[in-house]
Coordinates of C-alpha atoms in Angstrom, one line a residue:
X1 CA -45.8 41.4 -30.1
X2 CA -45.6 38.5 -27.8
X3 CA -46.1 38.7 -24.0
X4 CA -42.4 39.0 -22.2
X5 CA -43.7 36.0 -20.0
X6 CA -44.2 33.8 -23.2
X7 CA -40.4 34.7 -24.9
X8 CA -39.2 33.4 -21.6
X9 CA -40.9 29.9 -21.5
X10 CA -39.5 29.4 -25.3
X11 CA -36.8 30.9 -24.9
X12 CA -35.9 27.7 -21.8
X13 CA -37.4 25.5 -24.6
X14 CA -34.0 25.6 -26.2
X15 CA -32.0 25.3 -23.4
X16 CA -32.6 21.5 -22.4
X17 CA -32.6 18.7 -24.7
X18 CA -34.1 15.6 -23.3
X19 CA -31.6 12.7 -24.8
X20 CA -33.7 9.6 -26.9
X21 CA -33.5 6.7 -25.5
X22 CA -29.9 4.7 -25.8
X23 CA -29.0 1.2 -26.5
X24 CA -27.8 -1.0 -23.8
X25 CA -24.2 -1.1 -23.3
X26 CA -22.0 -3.8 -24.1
X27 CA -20.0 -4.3 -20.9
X28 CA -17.1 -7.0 -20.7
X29 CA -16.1 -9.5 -18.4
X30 CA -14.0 -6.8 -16.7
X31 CA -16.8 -4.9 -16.3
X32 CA -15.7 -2.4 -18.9
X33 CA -17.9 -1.0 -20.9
X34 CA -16.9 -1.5 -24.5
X35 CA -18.7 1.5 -27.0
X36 CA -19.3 0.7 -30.4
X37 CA -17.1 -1.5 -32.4
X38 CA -15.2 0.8 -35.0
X39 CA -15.9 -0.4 -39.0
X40 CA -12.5 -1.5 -40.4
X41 CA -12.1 -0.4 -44.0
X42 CA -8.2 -1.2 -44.4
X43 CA -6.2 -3.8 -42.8
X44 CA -5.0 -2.2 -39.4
X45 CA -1.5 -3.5 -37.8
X46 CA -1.4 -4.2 -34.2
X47 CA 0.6 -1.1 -33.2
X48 CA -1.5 1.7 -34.3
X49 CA -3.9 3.8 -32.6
X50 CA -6.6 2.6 -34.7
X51 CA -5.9 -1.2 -34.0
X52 CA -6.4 -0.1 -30.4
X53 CA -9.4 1.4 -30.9
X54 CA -11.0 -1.9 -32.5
X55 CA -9.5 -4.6 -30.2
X56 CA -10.3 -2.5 -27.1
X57 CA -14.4 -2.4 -28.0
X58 CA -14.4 -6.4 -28.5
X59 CA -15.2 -8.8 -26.2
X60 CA -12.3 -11.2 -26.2
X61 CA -14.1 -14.8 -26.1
X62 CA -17.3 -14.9 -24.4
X63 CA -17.2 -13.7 -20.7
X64 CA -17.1 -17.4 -19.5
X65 CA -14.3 -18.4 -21.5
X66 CA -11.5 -20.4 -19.8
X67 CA -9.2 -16.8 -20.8
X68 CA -11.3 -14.5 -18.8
X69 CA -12.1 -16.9 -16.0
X70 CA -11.3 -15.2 -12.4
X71 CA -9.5 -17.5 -10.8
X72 CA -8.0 -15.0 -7.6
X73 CA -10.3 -17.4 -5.2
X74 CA -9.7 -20.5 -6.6
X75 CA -8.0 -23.4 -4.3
X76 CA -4.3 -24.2 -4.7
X77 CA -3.4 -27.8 -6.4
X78 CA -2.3 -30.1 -4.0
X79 CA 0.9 -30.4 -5.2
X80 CA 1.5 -27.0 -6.3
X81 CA 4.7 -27.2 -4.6
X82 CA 6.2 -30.0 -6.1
X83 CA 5.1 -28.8 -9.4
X84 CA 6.7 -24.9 -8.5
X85 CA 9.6 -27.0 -7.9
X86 CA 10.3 -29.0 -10.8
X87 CA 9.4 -26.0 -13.0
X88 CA 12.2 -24.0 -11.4
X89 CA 14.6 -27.0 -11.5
X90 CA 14.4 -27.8 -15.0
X91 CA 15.6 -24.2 -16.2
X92 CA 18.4 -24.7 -13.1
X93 CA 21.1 -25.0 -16.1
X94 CA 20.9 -20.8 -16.7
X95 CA 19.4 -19.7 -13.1
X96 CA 18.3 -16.2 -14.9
X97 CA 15.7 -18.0 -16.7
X98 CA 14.0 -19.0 -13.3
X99 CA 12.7 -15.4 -13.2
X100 CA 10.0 -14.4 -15.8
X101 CA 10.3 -12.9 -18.7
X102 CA 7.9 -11.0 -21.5
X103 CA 8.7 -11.8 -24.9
X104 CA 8.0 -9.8 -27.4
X105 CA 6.6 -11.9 -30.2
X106 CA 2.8 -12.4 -30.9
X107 CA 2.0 -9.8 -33.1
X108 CA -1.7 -9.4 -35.2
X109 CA -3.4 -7.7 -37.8
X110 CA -7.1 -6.7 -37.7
X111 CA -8.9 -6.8 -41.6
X112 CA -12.7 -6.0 -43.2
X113 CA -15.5 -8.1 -43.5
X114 CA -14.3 -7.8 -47.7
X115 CA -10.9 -9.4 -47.2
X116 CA -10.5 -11.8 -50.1
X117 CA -9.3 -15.1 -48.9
X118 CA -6.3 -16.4 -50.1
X119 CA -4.7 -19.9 -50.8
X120 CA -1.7 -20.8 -48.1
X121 CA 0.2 -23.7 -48.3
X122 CA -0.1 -25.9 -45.2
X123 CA 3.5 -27.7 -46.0
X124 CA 3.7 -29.8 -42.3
X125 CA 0.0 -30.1 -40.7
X126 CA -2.5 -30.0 -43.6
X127 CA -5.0 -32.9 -41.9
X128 CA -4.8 -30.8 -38.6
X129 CA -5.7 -27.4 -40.7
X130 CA -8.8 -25.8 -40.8
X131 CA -8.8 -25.5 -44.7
X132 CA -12.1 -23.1 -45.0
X133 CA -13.1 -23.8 -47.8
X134 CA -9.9 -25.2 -49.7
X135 CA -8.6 -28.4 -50.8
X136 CA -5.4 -30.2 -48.8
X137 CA -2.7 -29.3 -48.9
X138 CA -4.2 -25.7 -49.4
X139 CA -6.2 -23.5 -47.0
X140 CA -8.2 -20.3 -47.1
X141 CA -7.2 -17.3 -45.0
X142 CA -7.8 -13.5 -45.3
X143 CA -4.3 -12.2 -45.4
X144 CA -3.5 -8.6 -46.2
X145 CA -0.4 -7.4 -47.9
X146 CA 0.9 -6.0 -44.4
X147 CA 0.1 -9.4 -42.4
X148 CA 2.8 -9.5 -39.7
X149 CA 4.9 -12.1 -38.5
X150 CA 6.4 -12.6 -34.9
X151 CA 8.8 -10.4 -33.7
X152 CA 8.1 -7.8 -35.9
X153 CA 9.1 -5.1 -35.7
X154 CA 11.1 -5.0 -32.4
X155 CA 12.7 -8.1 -32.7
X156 CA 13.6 -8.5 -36.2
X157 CA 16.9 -6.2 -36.5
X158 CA 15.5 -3.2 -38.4
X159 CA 14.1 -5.5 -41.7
X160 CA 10.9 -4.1 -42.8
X161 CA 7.6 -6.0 -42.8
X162 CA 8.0 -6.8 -46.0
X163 CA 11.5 -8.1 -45.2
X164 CA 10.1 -10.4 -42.8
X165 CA 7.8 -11.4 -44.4
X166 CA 9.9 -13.4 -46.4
X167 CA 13.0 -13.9 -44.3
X168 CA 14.5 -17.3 -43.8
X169 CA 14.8 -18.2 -40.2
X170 CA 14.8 -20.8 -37.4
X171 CA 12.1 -18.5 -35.5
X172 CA 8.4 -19.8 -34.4
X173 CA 7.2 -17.6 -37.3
X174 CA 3.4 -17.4 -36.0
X175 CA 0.8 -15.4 -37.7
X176 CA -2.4 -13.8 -36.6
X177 CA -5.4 -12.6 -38.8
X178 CA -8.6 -10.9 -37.1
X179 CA -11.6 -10.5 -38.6
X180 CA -13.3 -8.4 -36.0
X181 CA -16.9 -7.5 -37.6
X182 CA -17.5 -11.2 -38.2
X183 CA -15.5 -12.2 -34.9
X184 CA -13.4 -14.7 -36.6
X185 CA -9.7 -15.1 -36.5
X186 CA -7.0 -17.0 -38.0
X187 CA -3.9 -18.2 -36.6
X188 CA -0.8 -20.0 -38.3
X189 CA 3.1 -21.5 -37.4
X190 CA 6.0 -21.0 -40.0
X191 CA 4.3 -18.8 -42.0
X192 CA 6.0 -16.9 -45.0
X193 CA 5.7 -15.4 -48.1
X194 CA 7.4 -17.1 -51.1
X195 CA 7.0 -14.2 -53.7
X196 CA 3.1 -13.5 -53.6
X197 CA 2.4 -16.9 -52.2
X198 CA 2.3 -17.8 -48.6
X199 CA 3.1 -21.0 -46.7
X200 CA 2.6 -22.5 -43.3
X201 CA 3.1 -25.5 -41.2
X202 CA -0.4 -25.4 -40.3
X203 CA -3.5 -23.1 -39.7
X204 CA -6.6 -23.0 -36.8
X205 CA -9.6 -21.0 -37.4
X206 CA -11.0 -19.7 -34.2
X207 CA -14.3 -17.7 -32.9
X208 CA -14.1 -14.9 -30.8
X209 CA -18.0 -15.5 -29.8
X210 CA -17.3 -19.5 -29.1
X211 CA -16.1 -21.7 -26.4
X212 CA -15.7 -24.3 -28.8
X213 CA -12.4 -26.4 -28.5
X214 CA -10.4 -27.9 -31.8
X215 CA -10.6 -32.2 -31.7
X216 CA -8.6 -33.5 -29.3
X217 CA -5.2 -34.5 -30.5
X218 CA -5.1 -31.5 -33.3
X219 CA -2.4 -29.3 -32.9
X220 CA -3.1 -25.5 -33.5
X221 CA -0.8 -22.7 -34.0
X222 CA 0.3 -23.7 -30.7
X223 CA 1.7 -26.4 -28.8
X224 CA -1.5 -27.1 -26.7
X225 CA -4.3 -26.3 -29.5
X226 CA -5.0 -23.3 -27.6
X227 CA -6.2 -19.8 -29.2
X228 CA -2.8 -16.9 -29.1
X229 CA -5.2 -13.7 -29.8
X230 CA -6.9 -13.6 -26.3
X231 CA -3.6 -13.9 -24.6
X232 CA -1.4 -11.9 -26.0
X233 CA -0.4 -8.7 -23.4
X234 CA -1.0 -6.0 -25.7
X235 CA -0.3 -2.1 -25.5
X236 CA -3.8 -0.5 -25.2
X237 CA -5.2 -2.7 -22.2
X238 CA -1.6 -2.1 -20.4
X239 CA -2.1 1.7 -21.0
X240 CA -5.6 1.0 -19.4
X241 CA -3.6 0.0 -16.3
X242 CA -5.3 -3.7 -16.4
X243 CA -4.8 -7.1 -18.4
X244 CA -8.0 -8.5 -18.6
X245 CA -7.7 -11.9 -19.4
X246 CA -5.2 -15.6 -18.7
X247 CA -1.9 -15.4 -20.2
X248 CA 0.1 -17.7 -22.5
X249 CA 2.9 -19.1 -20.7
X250 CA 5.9 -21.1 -21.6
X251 CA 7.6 -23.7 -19.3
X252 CA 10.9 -25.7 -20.0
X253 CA 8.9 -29.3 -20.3
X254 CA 5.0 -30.4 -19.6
X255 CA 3.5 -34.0 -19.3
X256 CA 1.4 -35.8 -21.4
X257 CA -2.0 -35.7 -21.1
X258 CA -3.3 -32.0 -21.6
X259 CA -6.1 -30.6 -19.3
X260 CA -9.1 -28.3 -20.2
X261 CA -9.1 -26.1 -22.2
X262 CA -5.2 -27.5 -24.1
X263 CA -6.6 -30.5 -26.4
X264 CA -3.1 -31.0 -27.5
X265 CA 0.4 -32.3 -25.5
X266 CA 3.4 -31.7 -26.9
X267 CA 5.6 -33.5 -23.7
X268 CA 9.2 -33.7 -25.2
X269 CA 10.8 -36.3 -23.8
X270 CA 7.1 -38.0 -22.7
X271 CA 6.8 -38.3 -18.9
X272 CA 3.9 -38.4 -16.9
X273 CA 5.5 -37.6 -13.6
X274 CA 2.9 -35.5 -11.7
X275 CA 5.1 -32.8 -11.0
X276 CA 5.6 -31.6 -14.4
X277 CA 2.8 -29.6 -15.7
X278 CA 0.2 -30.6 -18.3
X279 CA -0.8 -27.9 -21.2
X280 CA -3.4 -26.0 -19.5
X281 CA -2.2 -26.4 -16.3
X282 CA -3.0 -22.5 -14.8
X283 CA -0.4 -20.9 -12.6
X284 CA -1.3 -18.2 -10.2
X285 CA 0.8 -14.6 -8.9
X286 CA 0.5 -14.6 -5.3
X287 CA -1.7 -12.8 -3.1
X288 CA 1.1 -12.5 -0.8
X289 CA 3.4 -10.7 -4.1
X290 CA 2.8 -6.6 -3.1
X291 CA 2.9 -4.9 -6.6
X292 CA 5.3 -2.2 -5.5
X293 CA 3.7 1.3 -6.5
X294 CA 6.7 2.8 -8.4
X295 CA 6.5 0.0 -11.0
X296 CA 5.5 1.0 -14.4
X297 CA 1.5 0.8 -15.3
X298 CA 2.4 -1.9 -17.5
X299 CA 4.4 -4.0 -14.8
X300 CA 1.3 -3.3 -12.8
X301 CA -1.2 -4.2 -15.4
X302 CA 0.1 -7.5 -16.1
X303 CA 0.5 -8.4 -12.6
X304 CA -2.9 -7.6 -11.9
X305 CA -4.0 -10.1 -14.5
X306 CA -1.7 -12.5 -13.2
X307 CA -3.6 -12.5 -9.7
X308 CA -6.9 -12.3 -11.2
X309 CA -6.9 -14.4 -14.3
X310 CA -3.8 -16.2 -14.1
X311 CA -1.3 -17.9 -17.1
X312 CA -2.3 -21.0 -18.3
X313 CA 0.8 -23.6 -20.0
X314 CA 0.6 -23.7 -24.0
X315 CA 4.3 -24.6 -25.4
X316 CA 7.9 -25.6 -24.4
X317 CA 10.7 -23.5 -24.0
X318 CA 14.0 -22.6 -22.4
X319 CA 12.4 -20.2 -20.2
X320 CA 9.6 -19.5 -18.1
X321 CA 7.8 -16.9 -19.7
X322 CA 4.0 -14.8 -21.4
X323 CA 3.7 -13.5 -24.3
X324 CA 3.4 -9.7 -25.0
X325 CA 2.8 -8.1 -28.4
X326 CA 5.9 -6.7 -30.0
X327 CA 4.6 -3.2 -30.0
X328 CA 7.2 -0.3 -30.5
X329 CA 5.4 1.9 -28.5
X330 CA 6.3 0.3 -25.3
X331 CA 8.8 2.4 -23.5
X332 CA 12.1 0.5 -23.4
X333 CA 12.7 -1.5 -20.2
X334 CA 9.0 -1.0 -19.1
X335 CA 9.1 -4.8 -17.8
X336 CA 12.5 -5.0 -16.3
X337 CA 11.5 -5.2 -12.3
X338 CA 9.4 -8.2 -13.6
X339 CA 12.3 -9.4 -15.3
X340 CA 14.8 -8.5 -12.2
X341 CA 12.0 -9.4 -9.5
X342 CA 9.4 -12.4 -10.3
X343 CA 10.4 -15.9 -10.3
X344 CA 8.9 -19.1 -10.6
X345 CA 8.3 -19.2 -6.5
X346 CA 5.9 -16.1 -6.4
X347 CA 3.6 -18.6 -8.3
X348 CA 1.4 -21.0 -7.2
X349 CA -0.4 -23.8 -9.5
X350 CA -4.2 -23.7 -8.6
X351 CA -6.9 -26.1 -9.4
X352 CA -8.4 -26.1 -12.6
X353 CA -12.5 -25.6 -14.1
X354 CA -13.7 -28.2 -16.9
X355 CA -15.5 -27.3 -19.5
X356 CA -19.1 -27.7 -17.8
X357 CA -17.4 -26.3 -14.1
X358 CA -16.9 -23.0 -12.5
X359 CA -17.9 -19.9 -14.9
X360 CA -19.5 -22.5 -17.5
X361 CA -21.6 -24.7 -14.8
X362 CA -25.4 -23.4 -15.1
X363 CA -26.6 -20.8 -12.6
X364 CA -24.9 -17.9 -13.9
X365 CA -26.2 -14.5 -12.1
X366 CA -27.9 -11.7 -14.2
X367 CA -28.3 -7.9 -12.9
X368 CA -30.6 -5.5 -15.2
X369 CA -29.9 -1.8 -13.7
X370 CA -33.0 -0.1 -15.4
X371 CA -34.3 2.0 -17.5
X372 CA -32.3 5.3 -18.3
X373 CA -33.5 8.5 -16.2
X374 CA -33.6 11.9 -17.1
X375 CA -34.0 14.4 -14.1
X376 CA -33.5 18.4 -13.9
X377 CA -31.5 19.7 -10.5
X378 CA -32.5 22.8 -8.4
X379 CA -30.3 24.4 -6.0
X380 CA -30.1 21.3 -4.2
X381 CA -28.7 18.0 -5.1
X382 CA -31.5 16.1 -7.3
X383 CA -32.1 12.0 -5.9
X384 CA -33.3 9.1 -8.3
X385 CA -34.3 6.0 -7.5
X386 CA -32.5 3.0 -8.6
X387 CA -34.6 -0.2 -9.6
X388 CA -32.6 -2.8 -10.3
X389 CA -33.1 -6.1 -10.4
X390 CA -30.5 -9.2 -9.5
X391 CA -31.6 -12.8 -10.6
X392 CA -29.5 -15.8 -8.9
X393 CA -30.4 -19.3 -7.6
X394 CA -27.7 -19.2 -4.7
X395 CA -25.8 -16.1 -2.9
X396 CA -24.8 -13.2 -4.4
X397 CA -22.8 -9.9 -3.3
X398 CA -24.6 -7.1 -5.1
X399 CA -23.0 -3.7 -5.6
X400 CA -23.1 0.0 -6.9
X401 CA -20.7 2.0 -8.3
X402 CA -20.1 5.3 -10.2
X403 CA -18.5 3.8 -14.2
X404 CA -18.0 7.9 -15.2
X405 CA -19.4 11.1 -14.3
X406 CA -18.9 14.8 -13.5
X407 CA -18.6 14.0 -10.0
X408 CA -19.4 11.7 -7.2
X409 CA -22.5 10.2 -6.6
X410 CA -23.9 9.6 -3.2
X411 CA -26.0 6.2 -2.7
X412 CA -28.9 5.1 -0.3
X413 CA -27.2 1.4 -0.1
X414 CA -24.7 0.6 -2.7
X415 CA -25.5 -3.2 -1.9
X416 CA -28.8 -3.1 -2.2
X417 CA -30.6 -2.9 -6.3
X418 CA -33.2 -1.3 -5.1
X419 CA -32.1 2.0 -3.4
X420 CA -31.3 5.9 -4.6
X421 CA -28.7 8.1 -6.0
X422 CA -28.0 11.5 -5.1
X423 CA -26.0 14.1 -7.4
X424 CA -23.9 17.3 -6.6
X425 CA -24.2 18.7 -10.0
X426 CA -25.8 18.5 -13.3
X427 CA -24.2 16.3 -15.9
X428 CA -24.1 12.9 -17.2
X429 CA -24.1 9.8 -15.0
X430 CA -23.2 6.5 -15.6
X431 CA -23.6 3.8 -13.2
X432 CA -23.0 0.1 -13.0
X433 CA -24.8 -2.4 -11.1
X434 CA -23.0 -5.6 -10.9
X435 CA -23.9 -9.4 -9.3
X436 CA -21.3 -11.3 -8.2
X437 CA -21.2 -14.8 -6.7
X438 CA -17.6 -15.7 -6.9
X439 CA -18.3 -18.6 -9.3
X440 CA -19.4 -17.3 -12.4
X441 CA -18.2 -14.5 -14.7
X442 CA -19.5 -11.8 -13.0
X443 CA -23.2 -10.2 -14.2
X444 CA -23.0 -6.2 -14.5
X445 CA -25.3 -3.7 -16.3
X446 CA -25.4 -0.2 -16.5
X447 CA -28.2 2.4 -16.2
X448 CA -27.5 6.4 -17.4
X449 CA -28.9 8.9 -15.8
X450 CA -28.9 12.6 -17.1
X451 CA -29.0 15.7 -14.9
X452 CA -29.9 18.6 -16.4
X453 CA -29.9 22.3 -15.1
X454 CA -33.3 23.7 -14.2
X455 CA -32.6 27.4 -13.0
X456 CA -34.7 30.1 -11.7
X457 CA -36.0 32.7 -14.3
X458 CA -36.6 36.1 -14.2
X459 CA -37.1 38.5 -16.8
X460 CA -37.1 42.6 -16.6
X461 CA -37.7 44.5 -19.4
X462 CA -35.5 43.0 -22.1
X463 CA -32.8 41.1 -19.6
X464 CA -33.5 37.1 -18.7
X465 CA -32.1 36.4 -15.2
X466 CA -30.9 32.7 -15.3
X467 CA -29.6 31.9 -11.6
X468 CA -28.0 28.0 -11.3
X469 CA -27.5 25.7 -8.5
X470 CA -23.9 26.2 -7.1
X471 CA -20.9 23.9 -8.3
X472 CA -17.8 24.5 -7.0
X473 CA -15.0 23.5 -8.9
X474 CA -17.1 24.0 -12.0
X475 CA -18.7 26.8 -13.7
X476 CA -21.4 27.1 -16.5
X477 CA -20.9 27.8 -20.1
X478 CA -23.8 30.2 -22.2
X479 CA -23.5 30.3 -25.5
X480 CA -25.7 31.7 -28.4
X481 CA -26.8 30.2 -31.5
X482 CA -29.0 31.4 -34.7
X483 CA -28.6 27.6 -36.7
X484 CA -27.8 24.6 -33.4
X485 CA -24.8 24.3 -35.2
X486 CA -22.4 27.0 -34.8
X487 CA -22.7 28.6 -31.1
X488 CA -21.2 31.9 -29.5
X489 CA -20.0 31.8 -26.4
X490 CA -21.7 34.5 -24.4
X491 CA -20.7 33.8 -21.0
X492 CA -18.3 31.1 -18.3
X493 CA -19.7 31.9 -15.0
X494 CA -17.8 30.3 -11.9
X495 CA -20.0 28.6 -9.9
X496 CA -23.5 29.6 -11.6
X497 CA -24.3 32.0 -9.1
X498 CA -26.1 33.8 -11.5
X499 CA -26.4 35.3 -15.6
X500 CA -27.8 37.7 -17.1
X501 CA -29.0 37.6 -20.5
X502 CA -29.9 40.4 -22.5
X503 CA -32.2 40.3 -25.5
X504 CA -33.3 43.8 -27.0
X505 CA -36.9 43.6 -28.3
X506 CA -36.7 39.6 -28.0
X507 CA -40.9 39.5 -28.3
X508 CA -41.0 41.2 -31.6
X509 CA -42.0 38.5 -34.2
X510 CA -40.1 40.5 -36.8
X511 CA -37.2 40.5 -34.9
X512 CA -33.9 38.4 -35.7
X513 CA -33.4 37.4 -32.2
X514 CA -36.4 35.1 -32.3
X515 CA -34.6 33.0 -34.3
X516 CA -31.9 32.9 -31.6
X517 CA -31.2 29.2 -29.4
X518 CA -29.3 29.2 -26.1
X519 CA -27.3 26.0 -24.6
X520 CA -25.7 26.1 -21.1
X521 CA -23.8 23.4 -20.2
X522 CA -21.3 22.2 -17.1
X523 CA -17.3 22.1 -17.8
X524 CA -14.9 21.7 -15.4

């Protein structure tokens, strides 16, 4: 038989696992951190739960890109004023188009790595196409049976996508084709299906990993040659409660001469007055505009991004208006107090970056938060130190923060990257160091740290005496297992003020119960 002493210490040999070591996150512009990109195996439309799933782990254009620039501190243009006024005056013919709308029109589909390219007919623009790989008049694309076209489905009176597919209409007719593994995407005007073929005024093949702008004085899909993908105001991010990039917006006319990152104009009739926006001019929400707290999360979500990020001029219209994926899963009348509420004067027009300028000028801060930790708590709460490290060549504001967790975390300085965190109960930690210096995208990094229970032991006779540190609002959950795969649970003790375990004749080498594994873990 074994000593009782020496079933005890292998007994605790099964209760903690020390975790291997983990990649390093992939954390966004936002400062979100993204989780593994999900393999696509079947084309995935834009309004599913799975489509969410992929778009939300990507990185929409690098972190620097002209869609994901912060531009909340950014100086007004000089003439904002003027230019606030002419864009209000010019849709003065129907005064309810002064306020803003959300239309519900770029739509998306998400496809494989495999997709077989397909010929498509680029009937208007074949010399501004990107043909990849095919022969003018005829382009390459990866289009799926169930490619969507704008509008669908809530704004194409009850037709199927199939219907639509192959309608006859006056509509924009824009299409959008992800390839999210390889990060390319694929994005067309007029596009239809003429039996099994497809057509389209024109095509642009973009990179979701690229800053990279099309030759000046090519049109795109749209008006200013800019990329529709990382604009569009789609359901999952709203749901998140935050828009995390520049939005696409429409005015009633813009001047010639478009401004980084636009490469196209489109100024119908041609002016160069200085009050009439240029494609890529970036308009601003407010400061001053109070999000009042009993609009909806996705009022609130796109407002946010309006102060933050902005909306940056890429067509004509006959309103002044962003585009928002026409997703049927947005309640009806979510955006109505934007609707009802903002108009053209909560705006302001702000001073633009160039393509070497603001987030893209060199200098960029980096923040490395360390290597993952692994520490056991006692009755008291357990302290690690943080060793971060911040790299910048000018000022930088420097900052700690719980990302998730089983409860708060207490910190020595949280602006310091050098300094210590203290935790109330066992669990997993994740925290974010971030470097900010209000010019570039912001740097941020994440360390994990992994508390594990370390109770006191006692053992009479046959019984183990497992006594935890306290956690209110939590308790501990024992369970038993003969295989690590299927476990028992033995015990949910409120506040792990103590658990007995009993073992009959656990020492015995013949005995089944040597076999036996025990997990305890922290739920709330």
């Amino acid at each position: 038989m074994l000593p009782r002493l020496t079933w005890a210490m292998r007994f605790l040999a099964f209760i903690f696992l020390v975790p291997l070591a983990t990649m390093a996150e992939r954390i966004n512009h936002e400062g979100r951190i993204l989780g593994d990109l999900p393999v696509i195996t079947t084309p995935l439309l834009f309004n599913t739960p799975e489509a969410d799933a992929v778009v939300s782990a990507l990185q929409m254009m690098p972190r620097d890109n002209a869609w994901n620039e912060d531009v909340s501190q950014r100086p007004a243009l000089t003439g904002s004023d003027a230019m606030i006024a002419r864009v209000k005056s010019d849709l003065a013919v129907n005064a309810g188009r002064q306020n803003l709308r959300l239309f519900s029109e770029m739509n998306y589909v998400l496809v494989p790595d495999s997709q077989p390219a397909i010929p498509v007919n680029y009937f208007v623009y074949p010399a501004d196409s990107d043909l990849d790989g095919g022969t003018s008049p005829i382009g390459l694309c990866p289009i799926p049976e169930n490619m969507p076209i704008e509008g669908w489905p809530v704004e194409t009176d009850n037709l199927t996508n199939d219907q639509w597919q192959q309608a006859t209409t006056n509509d924009d007719r824009h299409a959008i084709v992800v390839k999210p593994g390889t990060g390319a995407f694929w994005e067309m005007w007029l596009a239809k299906r003429n039996g099994a073929a497809w057509e389209a005024a024109n095509g642009a093949k973009w990179n979701l990993g690229s800053n990279a702008l099309r030759e000046a004085g090519l049109t795109s899909a749209d008006a200013a040659s800019l990329q529709m993908f990382p604009a569009i105001v789609r359901y999952d991010e709203c749901q998140r409660g935050m828009v995390e990039h520049a939005l696409r917006l429409i005015v009633k006319n813009t001047r010639l001469g478009p401004i980084y990152p636009a490469t196209h104009q489109a100024s119908v009739p041609p002016t160069s007055d200085p009050n009439v926006p240029a494609m890529g001019q970036r308009f601003r929400l407010k400061s001053s505009f109070a999000i009042p707290s009993n609009w909806t999360i996705q009022e609130k979500a796109v407002l946010l991004a309006l102060k933050k990020y902005g909306a940056i001029v890429a067509d004509n219209g006959g309103f002044f208006s962003v585009s928002v994926a026409p997703d049927n899963r947005f309640p009806a009348d979510c955006f109505d107090h934007i609707r009802n509420s903002i108009d053209v004067n909560n705006f302001e027009v702000i001073q633009t970056t160039g393509a070497t300028e603001g987030p893209r000028s060199p200098g960029s801060p980096t923040a490395d938060a360390g290597a993952d930790q692994w520490i056991a708590a006692g009755t008291t709460g357990p302290s690690v130190n943080l060793v971060g490290a911040v790299s910048a060549p000018g000022a930088v504001s420097i900052q700690w923060k719980l990302y998730s967790g089983p409860a708060p975390v207490v910190f020595g300085n949280a602006t310091n990257a050098i300094t210590s965190a203290t935790f109330g109960i066992p669990g997993k930690y994740t925290l974010m160091l971030s470097a900010a210096d209000n010019i570039h995208a912001v740097a941020y990094d994440a360390v994990v740290i992994t508390v594990t229970l370390n109770p006191a032991v006692t053992t009479t006779g046959n019984d183990v005496q497992l006594s935890f540190p306290t956690t209110t609002g939590h308790h501990y959950l024992v369970q038993k297992s003969a295989d690590l795969v299927t476990w028992q649970t033995l015990v949910a003790n409120l506040n792990g003020t103590g658990v007995t375990l009993t073992v009959t004749d656990a020492g015995a080498l013949n005995h089944p119960d040597k076999h036996r594994f025990y997990r305890i873990t922290v739920v709330d």
